[in-house]
Tab-separated table of C-alpha atoms and ligand atoms in Angstrom:
chain	number	residue	atom	x	y	z
A	1	UNK	CA	152.850	81.819	77.380
A	2	UNK	CA	151.610	78.592	75.816
A	3	UNK	CA	147.871	78.015	76.009
A	4	UNK	CA	145.658	75.146	77.083
A	5	UNK	CA	142.634	74.633	74.859
A	6	UNK	CA	139.359	72.767	75.347
A	7	UNK	CA	137.557	71.727	72.146
A	8	UNK	CA	133.893	70.733	72.616
A	9	UNK	CA	132.484	68.109	70.217
A	10	UNK	CA	133.270	64.691	68.772
A	11	UNK	CA	133.034	64.842	64.972
A	12	UNK	CA	135.365	65.199	62.008
A	13	UNK	CA	135.169	68.971	62.375
A	14	UNK	CA	136.441	68.792	65.953
A	15	UNK	CA	139.273	66.431	65.006
A	16	UNK	CA	140.313	68.900	62.281
A	17	UNK	CA	140.175	71.760	64.815
A	18	UNK	CA	142.360	69.822	67.302
A	19	UNK	CA	144.804	68.834	64.522
A	20	UNK	CA	145.215	72.434	63.356
A	21	UNK	CA	145.394	73.924	66.870
A	22	UNK	CA	148.042	71.332	67.831
A	23	UNK	CA	150.319	72.712	65.097
A	24	UNK	CA	150.514	76.096	66.818
A	25	UNK	CA	153.631	76.674	68.905
A	26	UNK	CA	151.401	78.815	71.142
A	27	UNK	CA	149.361	75.749	72.134
A	28	UNK	CA	150.682	73.496	74.909
A	29	UNK	CA	147.825	71.078	75.400
A	30	UNK	CA	144.372	70.322	74.004
A	31	UNK	CA	141.451	68.501	75.627
A	32	UNK	CA	138.580	67.290	73.485
A	33	UNK	CA	135.166	66.672	75.098
A	34	UNK	CA	134.141	63.986	74.434
A	35	UNK	CA	136.317	63.557	71.309
A	36	UNK	CA	136.653	60.431	69.168
A	37	UNK	CA	139.188	57.710	68.311
A	38	UNK	CA	141.245	60.197	66.291
A	39	UNK	CA	141.446	63.015	68.826
A	40	UNK	CA	142.442	60.311	71.382
A	41	UNK	CA	145.776	59.928	69.587
A	42	UNK	CA	146.268	63.387	68.036
A	43	UNK	CA	149.446	65.160	69.155
A	44	UNK	CA	149.128	67.331	72.302
A	45	UNK	CA	145.493	66.142	72.579
A	46	UNK	CA	143.566	63.956	75.010
A	47	UNK	CA	139.885	63.108	75.302
A	48	UNK	CA	137.797	63.827	78.346
A	49	UNK	CA	134.526	61.959	78.892
A	50	UNK	CA	132.149	64.893	79.279
A	51	UNK	CA	129.134	65.173	76.935
A	52	UNK	CA	128.689	68.448	75.014
A	53	UNK	CA	125.385	69.089	76.800
A	54	UNK	CA	126.885	69.050	80.335
A	55	UNK	CA	127.853	72.734	80.605
A	56	UNK	CA	128.473	72.566	84.362
A	57	UNK	CA	130.963	69.710	84.044
A	58	UNK	CA	132.693	71.426	81.100
A	59	UNK	CA	133.024	74.697	83.029
A	60	UNK	CA	134.280	72.885	86.131
A	61	UNK	CA	136.895	71.134	83.972
A	62	UNK	CA	137.954	74.411	82.333
A	63	UNK	CA	138.441	76.010	85.761
A	64	UNK	CA	140.213	73.062	87.338
A	65	UNK	CA	142.672	72.724	84.447
A	66	UNK	CA	143.178	76.464	83.890
A	67	UNK	CA	141.953	76.280	80.290
A	68	UNK	CA	142.844	79.479	78.421
A	69	UNK	CA	140.371	79.074	75.579
A	70	UNK	CA	137.352	76.830	74.895
A	71	UNK	CA	136.262	76.283	71.284
A	72	UNK	CA	132.685	75.122	70.667
A	73	UNK	CA	132.211	72.817	67.638
A	74	UNK	CA	128.533	71.792	67.292
A	75	UNK	CA	125.285	73.769	66.944
A	76	UNK	CA	123.248	72.422	69.871
A	77	UNK	CA	125.352	73.733	72.774
A	78	UNK	CA	125.593	77.133	71.037
A	79	UNK	CA	121.809	77.254	70.631
A	80	UNK	CA	121.456	76.271	74.297
A	81	UNK	CA	123.689	79.120	75.503
A	82	UNK	CA	127.023	77.464	76.313
A	83	UNK	CA	128.934	80.650	75.453
A	84	UNK	CA	126.763	82.762	77.772
A	85	UNK	CA	127.340	80.205	80.557
A	86	UNK	CA	131.138	80.195	80.112
A	87	UNK	CA	131.319	83.987	79.911
A	88	UNK	CA	129.220	84.369	83.057
A	89	UNK	CA	131.911	82.375	84.854
A	90	UNK	CA	134.690	84.552	83.390
A	91	UNK	CA	135.876	81.775	81.049
A	92	UNK	CA	137.268	82.640	77.600
A	93	UNK	CA	135.331	80.961	74.820
A	94	UNK	CA	135.168	81.031	70.996
A	95	UNK	CA	131.635	81.013	69.586
A	96	UNK	CA	128.509	83.186	69.438
A	97	UNK	CA	126.225	83.725	72.425
A	98	UNK	CA	122.713	82.255	72.369
A	99	UNK	CA	121.086	85.415	70.987
A	100	UNK	CA	123.482	85.439	68.011
A	101	UNK	CA	123.419	81.654	67.491
A	102	UNK	CA	119.706	82.147	66.724
A	103	UNK	CA	120.851	82.955	63.169
A	104	UNK	CA	121.215	79.183	62.903
A	105	UNK	CA	118.794	77.852	65.504
A	106	UNK	CA	115.752	79.729	64.132
A	107	UNK	CA	115.207	79.940	60.381
A	108	UNK	CA	112.371	82.420	60.957
A	109	UNK	CA	114.733	84.688	62.912
A	110	UNK	CA	117.433	84.370	60.217
A	111	UNK	CA	115.009	85.154	57.367
A	112	UNK	CA	113.566	88.154	59.224
A	113	UNK	CA	117.100	89.418	59.931
A	114	UNK	CA	117.937	89.128	56.217
A	115	UNK	CA	114.690	90.810	55.176
A	116	UNK	CA	115.050	93.695	57.637
A	117	UNK	CA	118.583	94.322	56.413
A	118	UNK	CA	117.780	93.873	52.726
A	119	UNK	CA	120.259	91.038	52.360
A	120	UNK	CA	119.714	88.990	49.203
A	121	UNK	CA	117.670	85.907	50.087
A	122	UNK	CA	114.774	83.902	48.634
A	123	UNK	CA	111.248	85.373	49.017
A	124	UNK	CA	109.386	83.752	51.917
A	125	UNK	CA	106.456	83.655	54.327
A	126	UNK	CA	106.112	82.196	57.841
A	127	UNK	CA	103.276	79.889	58.994
A	128	UNK	CA	102.375	78.080	62.180
A	129	UNK	CA	99.684	75.770	60.783
A	130	UNK	CA	99.393	73.462	57.806
A	131	UNK	CA	96.368	74.777	55.847
A	132	UNK	CA	97.496	78.383	55.230
A	133	UNK	CA	101.028	77.168	54.403
A	134	UNK	CA	99.616	74.829	51.766
A	135	UNK	CA	97.303	77.531	50.405
A	136	UNK	CA	100.369	79.789	50.028
A	137	UNK	CA	102.175	77.070	48.029
A	138	UNK	CA	99.105	76.689	45.790
A	139	UNK	CA	98.831	80.453	45.194
A	140	UNK	CA	102.545	81.012	44.498
A	141	UNK	CA	104.221	78.712	42.015
A	142	UNK	CA	107.634	79.883	43.260
A	143	UNK	CA	107.001	78.742	46.863
A	144	UNK	CA	108.416	75.239	46.784
A	145	UNK	CA	110.867	75.026	49.709
A	146	UNK	CA	109.639	74.267	53.229
A	147	UNK	CA	111.867	74.598	56.294
A	148	UNK	CA	111.105	73.853	59.903
A	149	UNK	CA	112.127	76.740	62.119
A	150	UNK	CA	114.418	75.014	64.619
A	151	UNK	CA	117.453	72.721	64.539
A	152	UNK	CA	116.594	69.396	62.889
A	153	UNK	CA	119.893	67.574	62.254
A	154	UNK	CA	119.879	68.772	58.632
A	155	UNK	CA	116.552	66.996	58.000
A	156	UNK	CA	114.177	69.928	58.349
A	157	UNK	CA	114.426	71.271	54.782
A	158	UNK	CA	112.138	70.025	51.986
A	159	UNK	CA	113.022	71.142	48.460
A	160	UNK	CA	109.910	70.279	46.434
A	161	UNK	CA	109.139	69.964	42.712
A	162	UNK	CA	105.355	70.245	42.988
A	163	UNK	CA	102.482	71.374	45.215
A	164	UNK	CA	101.813	67.690	45.945
A	165	UNK	CA	105.319	67.356	47.391
A	166	UNK	CA	104.780	70.507	49.453
A	167	UNK	CA	101.550	68.988	50.766
A	168	UNK	CA	103.394	65.799	51.706
A	169	UNK	CA	106.137	67.786	53.462
A	170	UNK	CA	103.676	69.925	55.410
A	171	UNK	CA	101.760	66.792	56.485
A	172	UNK	CA	104.964	65.231	57.698
A	173	UNK	CA	105.975	68.377	59.581
A	174	UNK	CA	102.644	69.271	61.203
A	175	UNK	CA	100.990	65.844	61.265
A	176	UNK	CA	103.615	63.538	62.745
A	177	UNK	CA	105.263	65.673	65.399
A	178	UNK	CA	108.619	64.212	64.366
A	179	UNK	CA	110.370	67.584	64.698
A	180	UNK	CA	108.881	68.411	68.101
A	181	UNK	CA	109.156	72.060	69.116
A	182	UNK	CA	111.462	72.788	66.149
A	183	UNK	CA	108.394	72.732	63.885
A	184	UNK	CA	106.109	75.144	65.747
A	185	UNK	CA	106.704	77.421	62.751
A	186	UNK	CA	107.763	76.837	59.144
A	187	UNK	CA	109.338	79.055	56.521
A	188	UNK	CA	107.899	78.570	53.029
A	189	UNK	CA	110.261	80.055	50.477
A	190	UNK	CA	111.078	80.467	46.819
A	191	UNK	CA	112.991	77.627	45.254
A	192	UNK	CA	116.256	78.908	43.774
A	193	UNK	CA	118.354	77.071	41.210
A	194	UNK	CA	122.110	77.107	40.844
A	195	UNK	CA	125.437	76.108	42.332
A	196	UNK	CA	126.077	76.511	46.069
A	197	UNK	CA	129.150	77.786	47.883
A	198	UNK	CA	129.954	77.384	51.576
A	199	UNK	CA	131.581	80.508	52.915
A	200	UNK	CA	132.928	80.355	56.424
A	201	UNK	CA	133.387	83.834	57.797
A	202	UNK	CA	135.217	84.818	60.979
A	203	UNK	CA	133.616	87.635	62.969
A	204	UNK	CA	134.796	89.696	65.944
A	205	UNK	CA	131.527	91.601	66.225
A	206	UNK	CA	132.734	94.445	63.978
A	207	UNK	CA	134.711	92.933	61.115
A	208	UNK	CA	133.926	89.971	58.869
A	209	UNK	CA	136.806	88.037	57.303
A	210	UNK	CA	135.775	85.288	54.854
A	211	UNK	CA	137.917	82.157	54.943
A	212	UNK	CA	138.639	80.163	51.769
A	213	UNK	CA	135.618	78.947	49.787
A	214	UNK	CA	134.410	75.361	49.881
A	215	UNK	CA	131.533	73.171	48.805
A	216	UNK	CA	129.888	70.173	50.396
A	217	UNK	CA	127.789	67.223	49.188
A	218	UNK	CA	124.653	66.668	51.244
A	219	UNK	CA	122.954	63.781	49.446
A	220	UNK	CA	123.877	60.215	50.285
A	221	UNK	CA	124.416	58.801	46.775
A	222	UNK	CA	126.415	59.669	43.652
A	223	UNK	CA	124.845	62.202	41.318
A	224	UNK	CA	123.227	63.997	44.318
A	225	UNK	CA	120.599	61.285	44.764
A	226	UNK	CA	119.101	59.759	47.893
A	227	UNK	CA	118.423	61.153	51.345
A	228	UNK	CA	120.057	64.213	52.871
A	229	UNK	CA	122.949	63.547	55.219
A	230	UNK	CA	125.245	65.551	57.472
A	231	UNK	CA	127.628	65.704	54.471
A	232	UNK	CA	129.316	63.034	52.335
A	233	UNK	CA	132.319	65.032	51.171
A	234	UNK	CA	133.697	68.469	50.439
A	235	UNK	CA	136.342	70.357	48.526
A	236	UNK	CA	138.183	73.651	48.747
A	237	UNK	CA	138.577	76.003	46.962
A	238	UNK	CA	135.255	76.049	45.077
A	239	UNK	CA	136.036	77.081	41.457
A	240	UNK	CA	132.564	78.624	41.155
A	241	UNK	CA	133.521	81.150	43.862
A	242	UNK	CA	136.168	82.990	41.804
A	243	UNK	CA	133.900	84.524	39.134
A	244	UNK	CA	131.450	85.635	41.846
A	245	UNK	CA	133.964	86.668	44.528
A	246	UNK	CA	133.489	90.389	43.884
A	247	UNK	CA	129.692	90.146	43.744
A	248	UNK	CA	129.625	88.087	46.958
A	249	UNK	CA	131.829	90.648	48.704
A	250	UNK	CA	129.719	93.631	47.533
A	251	UNK	CA	126.236	92.133	47.751
A	252	UNK	CA	126.553	89.660	50.634
A	253	UNK	CA	129.564	90.159	52.915
A	254	UNK	CA	129.732	93.987	53.031
A	255	UNK	CA	125.993	94.500	53.771
A	256	UNK	CA	126.053	91.554	56.202
A	257	UNK	CA	128.912	93.215	58.077
A	258	UNK	CA	126.893	96.442	58.420
A	259	UNK	CA	123.770	94.486	59.423
A	260	UNK	CA	125.695	92.654	62.154
A	261	UNK	CA	127.259	95.880	63.444
A	262	UNK	CA	123.762	97.331	63.852
A	263	UNK	CA	122.099	94.200	65.210
A	264	UNK	CA	120.842	94.050	68.817
A	265	UNK	CA	123.084	90.991	69.300
A	266	UNK	CA	126.844	90.710	68.812
A	267	UNK	CA	128.125	87.902	66.608
A	268	UNK	CA	131.589	86.722	67.639
A	269	UNK	CA	132.793	83.429	66.256
A	270	UNK	CA	132.400	81.623	62.965
A	271	UNK	CA	129.438	82.474	60.763
A	272	UNK	CA	128.845	79.957	58.002
A	273	UNK	CA	127.088	81.609	55.077
A	274	UNK	CA	125.462	79.198	52.613
A	275	UNK	CA	125.367	81.023	49.255
A	276	UNK	CA	123.478	79.965	46.114
A	277	UNK	CA	124.127	81.578	42.727
A	278	UNK	CA	120.712	82.022	41.058
A	279	UNK	CA	120.379	83.899	37.757
A	280	UNK	CA	123.999	85.016	38.131
A	281	UNK	CA	123.349	86.637	41.511
A	282	UNK	CA	124.410	85.448	44.980
A	283	UNK	CA	121.649	84.711	47.513
A	284	UNK	CA	122.032	83.705	51.166
A	285	UNK	CA	120.380	80.305	51.676
A	286	UNK	CA	121.183	79.869	55.326
A	287	UNK	CA	123.434	80.744	58.231
A	288	UNK	CA	125.158	78.356	60.592
A	289	UNK	CA	126.705	79.717	63.770
A	290	UNK	CA	129.676	77.307	63.652
A	291	UNK	CA	132.178	75.647	61.371
A	292	UNK	CA	130.692	73.402	58.662
A	293	UNK	CA	131.219	69.666	58.733
A	294	UNK	CA	132.770	68.290	56.449
A	295	UNK	CA	133.919	71.641	54.939
A	296	UNK	CA	136.242	72.340	57.893
A	297	UNK	CA	138.146	69.121	57.168
A	298	UNK	CA	139.261	70.432	53.770
A	299	UNK	CA	139.579	74.054	54.855
A	300	UNK	CA	141.962	73.838	57.806
A	301	UNK	CA	144.696	71.839	56.006
A	302	UNK	CA	144.860	74.804	53.586
A	303	UNK	CA	145.188	77.446	56.323
A	304	UNK	CA	148.790	78.591	56.739
A	305	UNK	CA	148.156	80.994	59.606
A	306	UNK	CA	147.857	80.197	63.287
A	307	UNK	CA	144.253	79.244	64.135
A	308	UNK	CA	144.575	80.079	67.839
A	309	UNK	CA	145.618	83.636	66.892
A	310	UNK	CA	142.541	83.974	64.698
A	311	UNK	CA	140.224	82.696	67.451
A	312	UNK	CA	141.756	85.076	69.969
A	313	UNK	CA	141.464	87.969	67.483
A	314	UNK	CA	137.708	87.246	67.168
A	315	UNK	CA	137.295	87.349	70.943
A	316	UNK	CA	139.475	90.469	71.382
A	317	UNK	CA	137.935	92.443	68.512
A	318	UNK	CA	141.212	92.639	66.563
A	319	UNK	CA	140.275	90.536	63.545
A	320	UNK	CA	140.865	93.386	61.065
A	321	UNK	CA	144.610	93.179	61.817
A	322	UNK	CA	144.941	89.386	62.014
A	323	UNK	CA	146.913	87.411	59.442
A	324	UNK	CA	144.970	84.804	57.477
A	325	UNK	CA	146.848	83.119	54.649
A	326	UNK	CA	146.013	80.099	52.536
A	327	UNK	CA	148.090	77.627	50.557
A	328	UNK	CA	147.490	77.707	46.813
A	329	UNK	CA	146.743	73.977	46.811
A	330	UNK	CA	143.398	72.188	46.831
A	331	UNK	CA	141.856	69.794	49.330
A	332	UNK	CA	139.210	67.124	48.823
A	333	UNK	CA	137.475	65.311	51.682
A	334	UNK	CA	135.754	61.954	51.124
A	335	UNK	CA	133.579	60.809	54.027
A	336	UNK	CA	133.550	57.075	54.838
A	337	UNK	CA	130.258	56.132	56.484
A	338	UNK	CA	128.609	53.119	58.075
A	339	UNK	CA	126.684	51.005	55.530
A	340	UNK	CA	123.329	51.974	57.026
A	341	UNK	CA	123.997	55.748	57.031
A	342	UNK	CA	122.010	58.046	57.274
A	343	UNK	CA	119.936	55.468	59.177
A	344	UNK	CA	121.487	54.211	62.400
A	345	UNK	CA	123.141	50.798	62.434
A	346	UNK	CA	125.707	48.524	64.071
A	347	UNK	CA	128.165	50.003	66.556
A	348	UNK	CA	131.562	48.753	67.678
A	349	UNK	CA	132.767	47.289	64.353
A	350	UNK	CA	136.575	46.898	64.255
A	351	UNK	CA	138.457	49.187	61.848
A	352	UNK	CA	141.783	48.252	60.281
A	353	UNK	CA	143.917	51.197	59.320
A	354	UNK	CA	147.256	51.335	57.550
A	355	UNK	CA	149.431	54.476	57.659
A	356	UNK	CA	148.179	57.189	55.306
A	357	UNK	CA	150.378	58.141	52.335
A	358	UNK	CA	151.957	61.581	51.968
A	359	UNK	CA	149.553	64.472	51.255
A	360	UNK	CA	146.660	62.656	52.902
A	361	UNK	CA	145.204	63.548	56.303
A	362	UNK	CA	142.746	61.282	58.100
A	363	UNK	CA	140.194	62.918	60.389
A	364	UNK	CA	138.044	60.661	62.544
A	365	UNK	CA	134.335	61.175	63.263
A	366	UNK	CA	132.275	58.187	64.512
A	367	UNK	CA	135.210	56.190	65.865
A	368	UNK	CA	136.225	55.113	69.347
A	369	UNK	CA	139.467	53.691	70.629
A	370	UNK	CA	138.706	50.709	72.913
A	371	UNK	CA	141.927	49.382	74.481
A	372	UNK	CA	144.017	49.901	71.328
A	373	UNK	CA	141.296	48.646	68.973
A	374	UNK	CA	139.764	51.326	66.777
A	375	UNK	CA	136.014	50.824	66.308
A	376	UNK	CA	133.375	52.290	64.008
A	377	UNK	CA	130.343	53.577	65.910
A	378	UNK	CA	127.971	54.339	63.053
A	379	UNK	CA	127.143	57.471	61.053
A	380	UNK	CA	130.018	59.273	59.442
A	381	UNK	CA	133.049	57.274	60.546
A	382	UNK	CA	136.174	58.741	58.909
A	383	UNK	CA	137.144	61.642	56.631
A	384	UNK	CA	139.980	61.139	54.158
A	385	UNK	CA	141.413	64.454	52.993
A	386	UNK	CA	143.694	64.526	49.942
A	387	UNK	CA	145.853	67.541	49.174
A	388	UNK	CA	147.200	68.414	45.739
A	389	UNK	CA	147.998	71.193	43.322
A	390	UNK	CA	144.611	70.749	41.659
A	391	UNK	CA	141.226	69.459	42.804
A	392	UNK	CA	141.689	66.463	40.503
A	393	UNK	CA	145.052	65.667	42.105
A	394	UNK	CA	143.672	66.112	45.609
A	395	UNK	CA	140.691	63.871	44.808
A	396	UNK	CA	142.964	61.084	43.484
A	397	UNK	CA	145.037	61.277	46.657
A	398	UNK	CA	141.921	60.886	48.809
A	399	UNK	CA	140.366	58.104	46.724
A	400	UNK	CA	143.662	56.165	46.436
A	401	UNK	CA	144.021	56.185	50.217
A	402	UNK	CA	140.649	54.495	50.839
A	403	UNK	CA	142.349	51.127	50.210
A	404	UNK	CA	144.198	51.597	53.532
A	405	UNK	CA	140.963	51.634	55.546
A	406	UNK	CA	138.584	48.715	56.169
A	407	UNK	CA	135.493	48.133	58.264
A	408	UNK	CA	132.337	46.115	57.641
A	409	UNK	CA	129.815	47.965	55.524
A	410	UNK	CA	132.119	50.926	54.734
A	411	UNK	CA	130.386	53.218	52.214
A	412	UNK	CA	131.283	56.444	50.405
A	413	UNK	CA	130.416	58.531	47.366
A	414	UNK	CA	132.615	58.082	44.306
A	415	UNK	CA	131.934	61.471	42.752
A	416	UNK	CA	133.319	63.936	45.308
A	417	UNK	CA	135.008	66.810	43.411
A	418	UNK	CA	134.771	64.844	40.168
A	419	UNK	CA	134.528	67.202	37.208
A	420	UNK	CA	133.871	70.311	39.311
A	421	UNK	CA	136.587	72.334	37.602
A	422	UNK	CA	134.917	71.655	34.273
A	423	UNK	CA	131.240	71.655	35.194
A	424	UNK	CA	130.475	74.439	37.609
A	425	UNK	CA	126.917	73.576	38.566
A	426	UNK	CA	126.475	71.329	41.597
B	501	AMP	P1	119.544	74.904	54.470
B	501	AMP	O1	119.638	74.070	55.719
B	501	AMP	O2	118.629	76.069	54.573
B	501	AMP	O3	120.863	75.236	53.870
B	501	AMP	O4	119.002	73.907	53.365
B	501	AMP	C1	119.655	72.688	53.064
B	501	AMP	C2	119.823	72.562	51.580
B	501	AMP	O5	118.550	72.670	50.945
B	501	AMP	C3	120.672	73.649	50.940
B	501	AMP	O6	122.035	73.392	51.002
B	501	AMP	C4	120.147	73.644	49.532
B	501	AMP	O7	120.747	72.590	48.778
B	501	AMP	C5	118.688	73.354	49.702
B	501	AMP	N1	117.917	74.613	49.747
B	501	AMP	C6	117.627	75.367	50.839
B	501	AMP	N2	116.927	76.458	50.510
B	501	AMP	C7	116.742	76.405	49.178
B	501	AMP	C8	116.105	77.257	48.229
B	501	AMP	N3	115.464	78.375	48.603
B	501	AMP	N4	116.130	76.899	46.928
B	501	AMP	C9	116.753	75.764	46.543
B	501	AMP	N5	117.387	74.915	47.377
B	501	AMP	C10	117.373	75.235	48.688
B	502	LIG	N1	128.075	71.011	55.825
B	502	LIG	C1	127.009	71.812	56.262
B	502	LIG	C2	126.891	71.947	57.719
B	502	LIG	O1	127.850	71.781	58.449
B	502	LIG	O2	125.818	72.244	58.192
């Protein structure tokens, strides 16, 4: 029987999820809550105007429309227990419960989990006030990274060069209250140096199955300069992954699988493992309890297998037997943002869009369709994904297609996937 799916979220990641799910002949219809201007016109898909935080309205919709499977995109509803709420009502849902989503929503919890299970991660200590945290940075010249415990829209991590910068960061965290309850604790950890790999791993509670490797670009400007953002671009596969694939499997994925099997919580869903290669060894930098954005936009166009089968296998505990195949090609995603990004700015600017050339997929993020006029609503607006036999080819496809998109203030990085096959450090 064909299935009806509800996708929760409104970003580029959710558009990519809808796009891939719509290709399955097992999927009849998709609803995206609240969706964006791209999901509004994606095949089989329609938007419904329910915010991601309104669990009761989402559950009522899922019941009324006999939704077979709900897929949760963003971190906040997972941290707030949306999966527990759906399950309590007997509704089928893809994503970790609140207790497992804590691997993302509390950095202290994630670090303690890694430490207890001897998973490779940077040395650290936890503090709940400013003075002892600063004293720790002064005493340990390796302690140069400060992270607020809770979710902070990607802005709660300070990678510092000096004690003075640590002092500044700690003042900002404890002195201004800008992170609210997220900053009741901080992790102070060792600064590691090396290239990063995003590894998205499917989990059914027993088995971990890594998806293809990818890499994202967090800083706003070329050459990894400027403020941190939600992500300015991505590519897949990450060439740096290949030489470390075996080490990552042996030293990260295999022990993580055992640790999760023994944990007091069950992790079902997508576990994003941020890996950094330091001194030739893989370390876990962070976990996210959901698909990465914008990594998902370049990952899913490379997935040959049926995504709805993989989601159902995670829920049913049959992931070990599921088929997951990838095309040999490469994908590069360039994010087009509002001029003011990452600061907020004008909303409702008209977008002109010409048809995309072959081997290019356009995923929307901050767009809305207002009576046939597509509008930019700030932040990350569109994701252009180029596909090609090589990363260079895929990047040219994406960059060449930017000429078909226009809106006032449109901005993007010009160095996404440039030279990565030659120069492996990020
Ligand atoms: P996180 O949210 O923990 O992934 O941190 C965001 C970014 O900060 C990472 O992608 C890294 O680029 C950087 N980062 C985090 N932890 C460290 C660390 N221990 N050493 C160096 N860079 C780090
Ligand atoms: N691209 C990193 C994230 O989704 O958090």
